[in-house]
Short mmCIF file of C-alpha atoms in Angstrom, two decimals:
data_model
loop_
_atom_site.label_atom_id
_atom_site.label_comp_id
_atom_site.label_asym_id
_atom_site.label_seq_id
_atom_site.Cartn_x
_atom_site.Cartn_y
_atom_site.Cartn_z
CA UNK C 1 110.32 106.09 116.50
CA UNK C 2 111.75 103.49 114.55
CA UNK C 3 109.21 99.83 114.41
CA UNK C 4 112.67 98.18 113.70
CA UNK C 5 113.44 98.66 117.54
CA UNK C 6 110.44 95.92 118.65
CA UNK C 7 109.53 92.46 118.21
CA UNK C 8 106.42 90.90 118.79
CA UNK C 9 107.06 87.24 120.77
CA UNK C 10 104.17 85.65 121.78
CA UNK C 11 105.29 83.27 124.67
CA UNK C 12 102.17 80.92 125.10
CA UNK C 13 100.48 81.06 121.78
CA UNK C 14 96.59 80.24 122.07
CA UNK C 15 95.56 76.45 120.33
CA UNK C 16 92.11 77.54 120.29
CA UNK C 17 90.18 76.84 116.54
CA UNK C 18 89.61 80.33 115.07
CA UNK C 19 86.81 79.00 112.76
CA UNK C 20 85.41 78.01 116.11
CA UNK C 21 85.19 81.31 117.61
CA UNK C 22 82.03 83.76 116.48
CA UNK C 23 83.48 86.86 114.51
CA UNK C 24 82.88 89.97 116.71
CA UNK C 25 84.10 93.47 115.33
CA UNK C 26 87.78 93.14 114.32
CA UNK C 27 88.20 89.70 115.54
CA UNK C 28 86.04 86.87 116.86
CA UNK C 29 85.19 86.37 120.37
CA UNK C 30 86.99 83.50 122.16
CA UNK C 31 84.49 81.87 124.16
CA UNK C 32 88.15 79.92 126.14
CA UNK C 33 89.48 82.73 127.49
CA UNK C 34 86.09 85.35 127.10
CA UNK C 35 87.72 87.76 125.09
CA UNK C 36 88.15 89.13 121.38
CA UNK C 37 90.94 88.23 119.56
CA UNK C 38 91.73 91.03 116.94
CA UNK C 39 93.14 89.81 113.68
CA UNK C 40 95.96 91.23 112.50
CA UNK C 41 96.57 88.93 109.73
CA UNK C 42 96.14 91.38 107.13
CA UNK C 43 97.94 94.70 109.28
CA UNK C 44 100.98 96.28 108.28
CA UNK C 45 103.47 96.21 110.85
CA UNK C 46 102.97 100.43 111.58
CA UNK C 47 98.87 99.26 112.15
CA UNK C 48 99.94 96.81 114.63
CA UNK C 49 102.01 98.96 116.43
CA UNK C 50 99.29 101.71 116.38
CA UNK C 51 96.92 99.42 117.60
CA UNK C 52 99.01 97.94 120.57
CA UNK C 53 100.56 101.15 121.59
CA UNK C 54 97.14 102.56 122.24
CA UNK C 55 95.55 99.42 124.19
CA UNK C 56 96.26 99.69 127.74
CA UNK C 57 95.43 95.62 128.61
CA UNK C 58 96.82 92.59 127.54
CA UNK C 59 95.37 92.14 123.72
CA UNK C 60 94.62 88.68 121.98
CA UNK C 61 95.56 88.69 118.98
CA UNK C 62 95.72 86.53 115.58
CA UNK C 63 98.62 86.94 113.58
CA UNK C 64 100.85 85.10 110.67
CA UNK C 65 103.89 83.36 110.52
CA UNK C 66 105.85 86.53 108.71
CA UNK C 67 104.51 88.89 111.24
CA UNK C 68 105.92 87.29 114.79
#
């Protein structure tokens, strides 16, 4: 499978402070929306996809500018 054949598009990025949130296991838990947002800031694209591909519910996540 080729990554070159998806793009990430986030259609309502979250404004919500991530030094505000308390880390929590990959991420830090967003008390706004009660869930943990995984960062993915330092993934390569092939971890991302891993990681999506096996989640089977919508995902937060916290990403760069390069990456969406």
């Amino acid at each position: 499978m080729l990554m070159s054949r998806y793009k990430l598009q986030i259609d309502n990025p979250c404004h919500e402070n991530w030094q505000g949130m308390t880390p929590k296991g990959r991420g830090r838990f967003c008390d706004s929306c009660t869930k943990t947002v995984i960062d993915f800031t330092c993934s390569s694209d092939h971890q991302i996809f891993q990681f999506l591909q096996n989640k089977k519910k919508n995902t937060c996540g916290r990403f760069s500018k390069g990456q969406v």
